[in-house]
Tab-separated table of C-alpha atoms in Angstrom:
chain	number	residue	atom	x	y	z
A	1	MET	CA	2.842	36.859	-3.518
A	2	LEU	CA	0.766	39.733	-2.201
A	3	THR	CA	-1.330	38.754	0.822
A	4	THR	CA	-4.964	39.688	1.459
A	5	ARG	CA	-5.135	42.537	3.947
A	6	ILE	CA	-7.370	42.243	6.989
A	7	ILE	CA	-8.422	45.764	7.959
A	8	PRO	CA	-10.264	46.738	11.126
A	9	CYS	CA	-12.164	49.972	10.633
A	10	LEU	CA	-12.535	52.583	13.325
A	11	ASP	CA	-15.564	54.780	12.758
A	12	VAL	CA	-14.780	57.798	14.886
A	13	LYS	CA	-17.127	60.455	16.201
A	14	ASP	CA	-16.076	63.120	18.717
A	15	GLY	CA	-12.818	61.260	19.387
A	16	ARG	CA	-14.519	57.933	20.202
A	17	VAL	CA	-14.979	54.745	18.178
A	18	VAL	CA	-18.633	54.219	17.309
A	19	LYS	CA	-20.593	51.755	15.234
A	20	GLY	CA	-24.069	51.925	13.823
A	21	VAL	CA	-26.372	50.173	11.413
A	22	ARG	CA	-26.475	51.646	7.899
A	23	PHE	CA	-24.420	54.560	9.214
A	24	GLN	CA	-27.082	55.500	11.808
A	25	SER	CA	-27.897	54.707	15.484
A	26	LEU	CA	-24.272	54.947	16.589
A	27	ARG	CA	-23.073	53.282	19.784
A	28	ASP	CA	-19.778	53.730	21.649
A	29	ALA	CA	-16.986	51.190	21.037
A	30	GLY	CA	-14.016	52.647	22.897
A	31	SER	CA	-10.902	54.782	22.509
A	32	PRO	CA	-9.336	54.906	19.027
A	33	GLU	CA	-5.702	54.540	20.219
A	34	LYS	CA	-6.503	51.622	22.469
A	35	ARG	CA	-8.345	49.864	19.661
A	36	ALA	CA	-5.568	50.635	17.178
A	37	VAL	CA	-2.840	49.148	19.383
A	38	GLU	CA	-4.968	46.090	20.120
A	39	TYR	CA	-5.634	45.467	16.418
A	40	GLU	CA	-1.986	45.848	15.424
A	41	ALA	CA	-1.061	43.302	18.111
A	42	GLN	CA	-3.680	40.899	16.713
A	43	GLY	CA	-2.046	41.141	13.277
A	44	ALA	CA	-4.096	43.820	11.487
A	45	ASP	CA	-2.487	44.707	8.145
A	46	GLU	CA	-3.785	48.256	8.011
A	47	LEU	CA	-6.246	50.453	9.853
A	48	VAL	CA	-8.949	52.591	8.335
A	49	VAL	CA	-10.227	55.516	10.375
A	50	LEU	CA	-13.396	57.184	9.162
A	51	ASP	CA	-14.755	60.296	10.792
A	52	VAL	CA	-18.402	59.419	10.385
A	53	SER	CA	-19.661	62.815	11.401
A	54	ALA	CA	-17.151	64.885	9.423
A	55	THR	CA	-19.165	65.414	6.239
A	56	ALA	CA	-22.436	65.795	8.057
A	57	GLU	CA	-21.020	68.471	10.325
A	58	GLY	CA	-18.948	70.096	7.606
A	59	ARG	CA	-15.546	69.777	9.215
A	60	LEU	CA	-12.334	67.885	8.646
A	61	THR	CA	-11.529	64.708	10.553
A	62	ARG	CA	-10.090	65.574	13.886
A	63	LEU	CA	-6.387	65.718	13.280
A	64	GLU	CA	-5.556	65.161	16.912
A	65	THR	CA	-7.106	61.692	16.902
A	66	ILE	CA	-5.002	60.776	13.860
A	67	ARG	CA	-1.821	62.083	15.512
A	68	ARG	CA	-2.448	60.027	18.610
A	69	ILE	CA	-3.121	56.843	16.639
A	70	ARG	CA	-0.040	57.365	14.446
A	71	ARG	CA	2.228	57.637	17.469
A	72	CYS	CA	1.298	54.179	18.680
A	73	ILE	CA	1.166	52.043	15.529
A	74	SER	CA	3.667	50.823	12.881
A	75	ILE	CA	1.207	49.754	10.202
A	76	PRO	CA	-0.481	51.782	7.441
A	77	LEU	CA	-3.252	54.159	8.340
A	78	THR	CA	-5.930	55.216	5.861
A	79	VAL	CA	-8.121	58.108	6.902
A	80	GLY	CA	-11.370	59.448	5.515
A	81	GLY	CA	-14.204	61.755	6.411
A	82	GLY	CA	-14.877	65.244	5.164
A	83	VAL	CA	-11.984	65.361	2.679
A	84	ARG	CA	-12.736	68.069	0.113
A	85	ALA	CA	-9.487	69.641	-1.017
A	86	VAL	CA	-5.717	69.324	-1.395
A	87	GLU	CA	-5.198	71.081	1.956
A	88	ASP	CA	-7.367	68.490	3.739
A	89	VAL	CA	-5.221	65.645	2.393
A	90	ALA	CA	-1.973	67.476	3.207
A	91	ALA	CA	-3.182	68.073	6.777
A	92	LEU	CA	-4.134	64.415	7.245
A	93	LEU	CA	-0.802	63.162	5.850
A	94	ASP	CA	0.967	65.619	8.129
A	95	ALA	CA	-0.937	64.264	11.096
A	96	GLY	CA	0.120	60.713	10.276
A	97	ALA	CA	-2.209	59.242	7.646
A	98	ASP	CA	-0.528	57.264	4.867
A	99	ARG	CA	-3.502	57.229	2.556
A	100	VAL	CA	-6.652	59.268	2.405
A	101	SER	CA	-10.128	58.314	1.258
A	102	VAL	CA	-12.576	60.599	-0.517
A	103	ASN	CA	-16.265	59.960	-0.926
A	104	THR	CA	-18.998	62.600	-1.099
A	105	ALA	CA	-16.747	65.433	-2.309
A	106	ALA	CA	-15.475	63.297	-5.218
A	107	VAL	CA	-19.036	62.514	-6.304
A	108	LEU	CA	-19.959	66.207	-6.232
A	109	SER	CA	-16.748	67.172	-8.019
A	110	PRO	CA	-15.013	64.215	-9.773
A	111	GLN	CA	-12.104	66.455	-10.845
A	112	LEU	CA	-11.003	66.310	-7.190
A	113	ILE	CA	-9.721	62.765	-7.791
A	114	ASN	CA	-7.449	63.949	-10.637
A	115	THR	CA	-6.147	66.825	-8.551
A	116	LEU	CA	-5.411	64.718	-5.474
A	117	SER	CA	-3.844	61.904	-7.490
A	118	LYS	CA	-1.545	64.308	-9.294
A	119	CYS	CA	-0.548	65.971	-6.056
A	120	PHE	CA	-0.061	62.966	-3.779
A	121	GLY	CA	0.258	59.971	-6.106
A	122	ARG	CA	-2.271	57.307	-7.021
A	123	GLN	CA	-1.280	54.985	-4.151
A	124	CYS	CA	-2.330	57.670	-1.675
A	125	ILE	CA	-5.883	58.185	-2.919
A	126	VAL	CA	-8.646	55.760	-1.966
A	127	LEU	CA	-12.047	56.321	-3.532
A	128	ALA	CA	-14.709	55.287	-1.021
A	129	ILE	CA	-17.955	54.244	-2.669
A	130	ASP	CA	-21.109	53.572	-0.683
A	131	ALA	CA	-23.272	51.421	-2.931
A	132	GLY	CA	-27.007	50.950	-2.427
A	133	GLN	CA	-28.598	48.080	-4.302
A	134	THR	CA	-31.253	49.000	-6.873
A	135	THR	CA	-31.870	45.708	-8.691
A	136	ARG	CA	-30.281	42.287	-8.310
A	137	ARG	CA	-27.211	43.254	-10.339
A	138	SER	CA	-27.081	47.014	-10.046
A	139	TRP	CA	-26.134	49.469	-7.362
A	140	GLN	CA	-26.216	53.217	-7.106
A	141	VAL	CA	-23.861	55.549	-5.302
A	142	VAL	CA	-25.192	56.996	-2.051
A	143	ILE	CA	-23.587	60.026	-0.407
A	144	HIS	CA	-23.785	62.128	2.749
A	145	SER	CA	-23.495	58.998	4.925
A	146	GLY	CA	-26.347	57.337	3.056
A	147	ARG	CA	-28.806	60.173	3.325
A	148	GLU	CA	-28.789	60.919	-0.399
A	149	ARG	CA	-29.138	58.577	-3.388
A	150	THR	CA	-27.399	59.929	-6.470
A	151	GLY	CA	-28.736	57.681	-9.238
A	152	MET	CA	-25.118	57.145	-10.388
A	153	ASP	CA	-24.171	53.567	-11.226
A	154	ALA	CA	-21.656	52.409	-8.593
A	155	VAL	CA	-19.698	50.074	-10.894
A	156	ALA	CA	-19.315	52.741	-13.581
A	157	TRP	CA	-18.288	55.249	-10.911
A	158	ALA	CA	-15.512	52.889	-9.748
A	159	LYS	CA	-14.179	52.750	-13.319
A	160	THR	CA	-14.357	56.532	-13.651
A	161	GLY	CA	-12.488	56.803	-10.363
A	162	GLU	CA	-9.717	54.566	-11.696
A	163	GLU	CA	-9.435	56.604	-14.896
A	164	ARG	CA	-9.229	59.789	-12.891
A	165	GLY	CA	-6.381	58.476	-10.737
A	166	ALA	CA	-7.719	56.693	-7.658
A	167	GLY	CA	-5.414	53.908	-6.440
A	168	GLU	CA	-7.933	51.761	-4.620
A	169	ILE	CA	-11.683	51.446	-4.054
A	170	LEU	CA	-13.130	51.178	-0.562
A	171	LEU	CA	-16.363	49.499	-1.563
A	172	THR	CA	-19.110	49.534	1.059
A	173	SER	CA	-22.449	47.884	0.618
A	174	TRP	CA	-24.785	50.402	2.190
A	175	ASP	CA	-27.517	47.779	2.532
A	176	ARG	CA	-25.268	45.408	4.463
A	177	ASP	CA	-23.352	47.918	6.619
A	178	GLY	CA	-23.568	46.961	10.276
A	179	THR	CA	-26.213	44.302	9.578
A	180	ARG	CA	-23.899	41.277	9.879
A	181	SER	CA	-25.527	39.555	6.935
A	182	GLY	CA	-22.313	38.950	4.988
A	183	TYR	CA	-20.662	41.049	2.272
A	184	ASP	CA	-22.501	41.730	-0.974
A	185	LEU	CA	-20.396	39.332	-3.055
A	186	ASP	CA	-22.131	40.233	-6.336
A	187	LEU	CA	-21.150	43.866	-5.806
A	188	ILE	CA	-17.510	42.894	-5.132
A	189	ARG	CA	-17.437	40.674	-8.246
A	190	ALA	CA	-18.991	43.349	-10.447
A	191	VAL	CA	-16.537	46.063	-9.399
A	192	SER	CA	-13.431	43.847	-9.364
A	193	ARG	CA	-14.159	42.726	-12.930
A	194	ARG	CA	-14.493	46.307	-14.062
A	195	VAL	CA	-11.323	47.826	-12.588
A	196	ASN	CA	-7.657	46.824	-12.437
A	197	MET	CA	-6.883	48.449	-9.097
A	198	PRO	CA	-7.258	46.800	-5.699
A	199	ILE	CA	-10.595	46.790	-3.868
A	200	ILE	CA	-11.303	46.824	-0.134
A	201	ALA	CA	-14.591	45.023	0.572
A	202	SER	CA	-16.706	46.528	3.324
A	203	GLY	CA	-20.149	46.238	4.863
A	204	GLY	CA	-21.837	43.206	6.389
A	205	ALA	CA	-19.069	41.004	7.801
A	206	ALA	CA	-20.247	38.691	10.571
A	207	ARG	CA	-18.194	35.492	10.509
A	208	PRO	CA	-14.611	34.686	9.415
A	209	THR	CA	-15.955	32.831	6.373
A	210	ASP	CA	-17.591	36.066	5.158
A	211	LEU	CA	-14.164	37.686	4.862
A	212	VAL	CA	-12.793	34.626	3.054
A	213	GLU	CA	-15.709	34.731	0.580
A	214	ALA	CA	-15.113	38.435	-0.086
A	215	ALA	CA	-11.459	37.740	-0.910
A	216	ARG	CA	-12.494	34.891	-3.209
A	217	SER	CA	-14.909	37.232	-4.977
A	218	GLY	CA	-12.086	39.564	-5.981
A	219	ALA	CA	-11.375	41.811	-2.987
A	220	SER	CA	-7.689	42.525	-2.308
A	221	ALA	CA	-8.499	43.551	1.231
A	222	VAL	CA	-11.395	42.992	3.604
A	223	LEU	CA	-12.592	45.554	6.095
A	224	ALA	CA	-14.821	45.061	9.111
A	225	ALA	CA	-15.747	47.017	12.199
A	226	SER	CA	-18.309	45.493	14.576
A	227	VAL	CA	-16.903	41.986	14.103
A	228	PHE	CA	-13.659	43.142	15.707
A	229	HIS	CA	-15.041	45.668	18.217
A	230	ASP	CA	-17.264	43.188	19.988
A	231	ALA	CA	-14.385	40.756	20.474
A	232	ASN	CA	-16.388	37.886	19.044
A	233	CYS	CA	-13.653	37.560	16.471
A	234	SER	CA	-10.004	38.682	16.435
A	235	VAL	CA	-7.811	39.451	13.439
A	236	SER	CA	-5.806	36.319	14.235
A	237	ASN	CA	-8.970	34.162	14.107
A	238	ILE	CA	-9.714	35.566	10.682
A	239	LYS	CA	-6.174	34.909	9.495
A	240	ARG	CA	-6.343	31.304	10.625
A	241	GLU	CA	-9.535	30.930	8.629
A	242	PHE	CA	-7.771	32.365	5.562
A	243	SER	CA	-4.832	29.991	5.953
A	244	SER	CA	-7.071	26.949	6.182
A	245	ALA	CA	-8.861	28.166	3.030
A	246	GLN	CA	-5.433	28.288	1.286
A	247	LEU	CA	-5.514	32.074	0.961
A	248	LYS	CA	-2.300	33.971	1.638
A	249	VAL	CA	-2.219	36.256	4.647
A	250	ARG	CA	0.641	37.777	6.616
A	251	ILE	CA	1.194	35.722	9.762
B	1	MET	CA	22.988	66.268	17.856
B	2	THR	CA	25.374	63.856	16.185
B	3	ASN	CA	23.125	60.816	15.956
B	4	GLU	CA	20.144	62.641	14.624
B	5	VAL	CA	18.207	61.221	11.678
B	6	VAL	CA	17.623	63.858	9.039
B	7	ILE	CA	14.550	63.325	6.887
B	8	LEU	CA	14.680	65.168	3.582
B	9	ARG	CA	11.547	66.880	2.474
B	10	THR	CA	10.670	65.743	-1.016
B	11	GLY	CA	7.441	67.637	-1.313
B	12	VAL	CA	4.467	65.615	-0.241
B	13	ALA	CA	5.124	62.396	1.624
B	14	ASN	CA	3.869	60.530	4.652
B	15	ILE	CA	6.708	61.987	6.695
B	16	ALA	CA	4.779	61.733	9.977
B	17	SER	CA	4.874	57.932	9.744
B	18	VAL	CA	8.638	57.930	9.152
B	19	GLN	CA	9.145	60.347	12.053
B	20	SER	CA	6.983	58.328	14.388
B	21	ALA	CA	8.771	55.052	13.528
B	22	PHE	CA	12.151	56.575	14.466
B	23	ALA	CA	10.608	58.115	17.570
B	24	ARG	CA	9.510	54.640	18.650
B	25	LEU	CA	13.131	53.545	18.276
B	26	GLY	CA	14.131	56.416	20.561
B	27	VAL	CA	15.998	58.356	17.884
B	28	ALA	CA	15.899	62.112	17.387
B	29	VAL	CA	14.569	63.212	14.003
B	30	ARG	CA	14.844	66.479	12.112
B	31	LEU	CA	13.155	67.530	8.891
B	32	CYS	CA	15.461	69.247	6.461
B	33	ASP	CA	15.323	71.089	3.187
B	34	GLU	CA	18.755	72.714	3.460
B	35	PRO	CA	21.223	71.085	1.070
B	36	SER	CA	24.180	72.032	3.331
B	37	ASP	CA	23.047	69.361	5.784
B	38	ILE	CA	22.828	66.458	3.411
B	39	VAL	CA	26.435	65.306	3.240
B	40	SER	CA	27.390	65.870	6.876
B	41	ALA	CA	24.348	64.493	8.733
B	42	ALA	CA	24.851	61.216	10.619
B	43	PHE	CA	21.783	59.595	9.069
B	44	VAL	CA	19.743	60.728	6.091
B	45	VAL	CA	16.352	59.417	4.967
B	46	LEU	CA	15.067	60.074	1.465
B	47	PRO	CA	11.361	59.288	1.736
B	48	GLY	CA	9.109	59.584	-1.185
B	49	VAL	CA	5.645	59.080	-2.393
B	50	GLY	CA	4.166	60.676	-5.458
B	51	ALA	CA	5.479	60.781	-8.990
B	52	PHE	CA	9.087	60.261	-10.170
B	53	GLY	CA	9.162	63.392	-12.344
B	54	SER	CA	7.831	65.826	-9.763
B	55	ALA	CA	10.064	64.427	-7.011
B	56	MET	CA	13.155	64.836	-9.245
B	57	GLN	CA	12.022	68.344	-10.080
B	58	TYR	CA	11.718	69.070	-6.369
B	59	LEU	CA	15.222	67.753	-5.578
B	60	GLN	CA	16.700	69.626	-8.534
B	61	THR	CA	15.161	72.983	-7.639
B	62	ARG	CA	16.608	72.703	-4.143
B	63	ALA	CA	20.066	71.572	-5.366
B	64	MET	CA	19.783	68.333	-3.414
B	65	ILE	CA	20.884	65.918	-6.160
B	66	ASP	CA	24.676	66.395	-6.026
B	67	PRO	CA	24.980	66.273	-2.217
B	68	LEU	CA	22.827	63.133	-2.169
B	69	SER	CA	25.001	61.411	-4.790
B	70	LEU	CA	28.130	62.397	-2.909
B	71	ARG	CA	26.745	61.088	0.352
B	72	VAL	CA	25.925	57.708	-1.186
B	73	ARG	CA	29.388	57.507	-2.852
B	74	LEU	CA	30.969	58.235	0.548
B	75	ASP	CA	28.928	55.384	2.048
B	76	ARG	CA	27.311	57.640	4.666
B	77	PRO	CA	24.278	55.956	6.347
B	78	THR	CA	21.463	56.709	3.943
B	79	LEU	CA	17.994	55.219	3.642
B	80	ALA	CA	15.838	55.631	0.526
B	81	ILE	CA	12.206	54.585	0.886
B	82	CYS	CA	9.740	53.551	-1.849
B	83	LEU	CA	9.967	56.219	-4.556
B	84	GLY	CA	13.310	57.056	-2.905
B	85	LEU	CA	14.746	53.782	-4.278
B	86	GLN	CA	13.435	54.595	-7.749
B	87	LEU	CA	14.908	58.105	-7.609
B	88	LEU	CA	18.386	56.549	-7.188
B	89	CYS	CA	17.921	54.907	-10.613
B	90	ALA	CA	18.687	56.397	-14.022
B	91	ALA	CA	15.117	56.788	-15.289
B	92	SER	CA	11.522	55.621	-14.911
B	93	ASP	CA	8.710	54.674	-17.301
B	94	GLU	CA	6.557	56.880	-15.074
B	95	SER	CA	8.218	60.081	-16.277
B	96	PRO	CA	9.858	59.484	-19.673
B	97	GLY	CA	12.653	61.905	-20.530
B	98	ARG	CA	13.294	62.829	-16.919
B	99	ASN	CA	16.634	61.707	-15.422
B	100	GLY	CA	16.852	60.118	-11.991
B	101	ILE	CA	19.757	60.642	-9.585
B	102	GLY	CA	21.485	57.863	-11.526
B	103	ILE	CA	23.535	56.112	-8.831
B	104	ILE	CA	21.905	52.877	-10.007
B	105	HIS	CA	22.201	52.527	-13.781
B	106	GLU	CA	18.820	50.924	-14.331
B	107	THR	CA	15.370	52.003	-15.463
B	108	VAL	CA	12.243	51.572	-13.358
B	109	HIS	CA	9.296	49.851	-15.087
B	110	ARG	CA	5.556	49.604	-14.533
B	111	PHE	CA	4.242	46.327	-13.094
B	112	HIS	CA	2.941	43.741	-15.561
B	113	PRO	CA	-0.668	44.456	-16.721
B	114	ARG	CA	-1.924	41.119	-15.347
B	115	VAL	CA	-1.637	42.341	-11.751
B	116	ARG	CA	-3.734	44.992	-10.048
B	117	VAL	CA	-1.892	48.285	-9.863
B	118	PRO	CA	-0.849	49.859	-7.547
B	119	GLN	CA	0.494	46.947	-5.538
B	120	ILE	CA	-0.913	47.785	-2.120
B	121	GLY	CA	-0.267	45.568	0.854
B	122	TRP	CA	2.092	43.078	2.447
B	123	ASN	CA	4.378	40.920	0.357
B	124	LYS	CA	7.255	38.556	1.140
B	125	VAL	CA	10.790	39.973	0.994
B	126	ARG	CA	13.651	37.510	0.434
B	127	PRO	CA	17.264	38.587	0.722
B	128	LEU	CA	19.215	36.942	-2.117
B	129	ASP	CA	22.779	37.573	-1.165
B	130	GLY	CA	23.064	36.682	2.503
B	131	ALA	CA	22.345	38.746	5.537
B	132	GLY	CA	22.429	42.486	5.267
B	133	PHE	CA	20.000	44.776	7.071
B	134	ILE	CA	17.122	42.820	5.518
B	135	THR	CA	15.882	39.478	6.812
B	136	GLU	CA	13.136	37.400	5.227
B	137	GLY	CA	9.700	38.667	6.168
B	138	TYR	CA	6.567	40.510	5.138
B	139	ALA	CA	6.803	44.182	4.230
B	140	TYR	CA	4.201	46.770	3.275
B	141	PHE	CA	4.313	48.028	-0.316
B	142	ALA	CA	2.430	50.795	-2.148
B	143	ASN	CA	3.870	51.069	-5.659
B	144	SER	CA	2.980	50.888	-9.351
B	145	TYR	CA	6.558	50.823	-10.664
B	146	CYS	CA	9.463	48.559	-9.826
B	147	LEU	CA	13.109	47.810	-10.521
B	148	ARG	CA	13.455	44.451	-12.275
B	149	GLN	CA	17.215	44.032	-12.384
B	150	ALA	CA	19.507	44.331	-9.370
B	151	PRO	CA	22.630	46.374	-10.144
B	152	ASP	CA	26.114	44.889	-9.602
B	153	GLY	CA	27.799	45.606	-6.303
B	154	TRP	CA	24.626	45.756	-4.195
B	155	LEU	CA	23.049	43.151	-1.891
B	156	ALA	CA	19.570	42.618	-3.276
B	157	SER	CA	16.253	41.358	-1.890
B	158	ARG	CA	13.553	39.983	-4.132
B	159	THR	CA	9.761	40.013	-4.035
B	160	ASP	CA	7.189	38.641	-6.498
B	161	TYR	CA	4.206	40.507	-7.859
B	162	GLY	CA	3.279	39.082	-11.245
B	163	GLU	CA	7.045	39.047	-11.828
B	164	PRO	CA	10.100	39.127	-9.584
B	165	PHE	CA	11.272	42.625	-8.674
B	166	VAL	CA	13.933	44.212	-6.485
B	167	SER	CA	12.417	44.989	-3.075
B	168	ALA	CA	15.604	46.227	-1.403
B	169	LEU	CA	19.208	47.095	-2.202
B	170	GLN	CA	22.079	47.565	0.190
B	171	ARG	CA	25.634	48.710	-0.330
B	172	GLY	CA	27.603	49.357	2.853
B	173	ARG	CA	25.551	51.726	4.992
B	174	VAL	CA	23.263	52.708	2.123
B	175	LEU	CA	19.876	50.993	2.090
B	176	ALA	CA	17.138	51.454	-0.482
B	177	CYS	CA	13.745	49.824	0.161
B	178	GLN	CA	10.874	49.608	-2.320
B	179	PHE	CA	8.661	48.794	0.672
B	180	HIS	CA	7.876	51.062	3.621
B	181	PRO	CA	9.902	49.877	6.643
B	182	GLU	CA	8.164	52.537	8.758
B	183	LEU	CA	4.823	50.815	8.062
B	184	SER	CA	5.992	47.214	8.193
B	185	GLY	CA	5.275	46.515	11.853
B	186	THR	CA	7.946	45.051	14.120
B	187	TRP	CA	9.804	43.519	11.169
B	188	GLY	CA	10.132	46.976	9.619
B	189	LEU	CA	11.273	48.599	12.874
B	190	ASN	CA	13.984	45.914	13.081
B	191	VAL	CA	15.175	46.829	9.576
B	192	LEU	CA	15.398	50.481	10.643
B	193	SER	CA	17.298	49.691	13.824
B	194	ARG	CA	19.818	47.471	11.971
B	195	TRP	CA	20.344	50.286	9.464
B	196	LEU	CA	20.952	52.715	12.332
B	197	ALA	CA	23.349	50.332	14.080
B	198	GLY	CA	25.056	49.212	10.872
B	199	GLU	CA	24.511	45.602	11.914
B	200	ASP	CA	23.521	42.659	9.758
B	201	GLY	CA	20.530	40.512	10.578
B	202	ALA	CA	21.083	36.982	11.848
B	203	PRO	CA	21.989	34.653	8.974
B	204	GLY	CA	19.298	32.171	8.054
B	205	CYS	CA	16.576	34.322	9.589
């Protein structure tokens, strides 16, 4: 049986790990390679590296950071930030990414998903969706690191992404990101009912039980950043919590 | 360099991860798209992500199919990863009408509709026929298609995802993995080093 993946996320800016609240007010959280090695040792099932300044500053994720991380880990590495074209994905894969996530550029030009999927295979393309809540049961897609609301329905966009060839959704609740108020479980349920591809839940994790609840709500993988960076919770703690809740994890 | 690992280019793939896994094992690696190398190299890796049809097209255009078949028939140390395993088969539902390399006379099928596709993540691998290079453990998978039936004459490992499927096949020094050993942590590095050494894992592991 497939296990639920526990994924620490490294938000990287200028070669350092940072973490903010709702993508803003970033603070330093260490060296990416050091964090990566630490998380693999704790039992992380995958790492996600997002260059949080890439889109804003109009440049591709620093390839050198990816190369350095790749050299020291033996688990999958998904990379996002500023991906706009086939060449960006090729460069990231060359540097050591196994999968690549697209966000803003796919919203501005949805055909990009088809192109990337055809070129690199569905399993390589992660569609990152930042969802801002509008009413109790609806969410809209926000882009440019949350600075722009698009009016597009986030659940419908996930479905469109699947039809166009994305292999997984990295679903972030913009309202919960960095707030440690728990994942938006309604959002996870709504998207997981709509699509037949795996979903990574993101945004709001505070306690081990939050990650368990996200998995129970339909997420195939759970991602968190600050929970792990501040050492108040290790990947192994989380996995113990999953095991006692009778959910399968790799131990 | 006699003990070099030659990684075949099959178009787009996460070759950096394969390279870096072998580097961690202290083995020299070379990327190759010259068919003259394929039969004689000490170790050959056929990686592969992407679609069955376009990968076959790529191998065909570069005249890599015959040397690869020969190498496997000669039992030269060869490792096929993920799509690489599927390419050794006769055909795939993914690209109807397109022939595979055909060393394994089976067709690759899409996973059952009741499971989320692609399968992405860690799943349990169980060797069925005693110890080969594979021991029981968790491996990382990223696939939408799978081989359901193990061919005769190969040691098979099984994994379940909505249905049982073949997660690895071994015949002599030839190993084909549906999972990514290069991304499967320490367990995966151990698979790679046993393949390099030609040594079986401990029985009962």
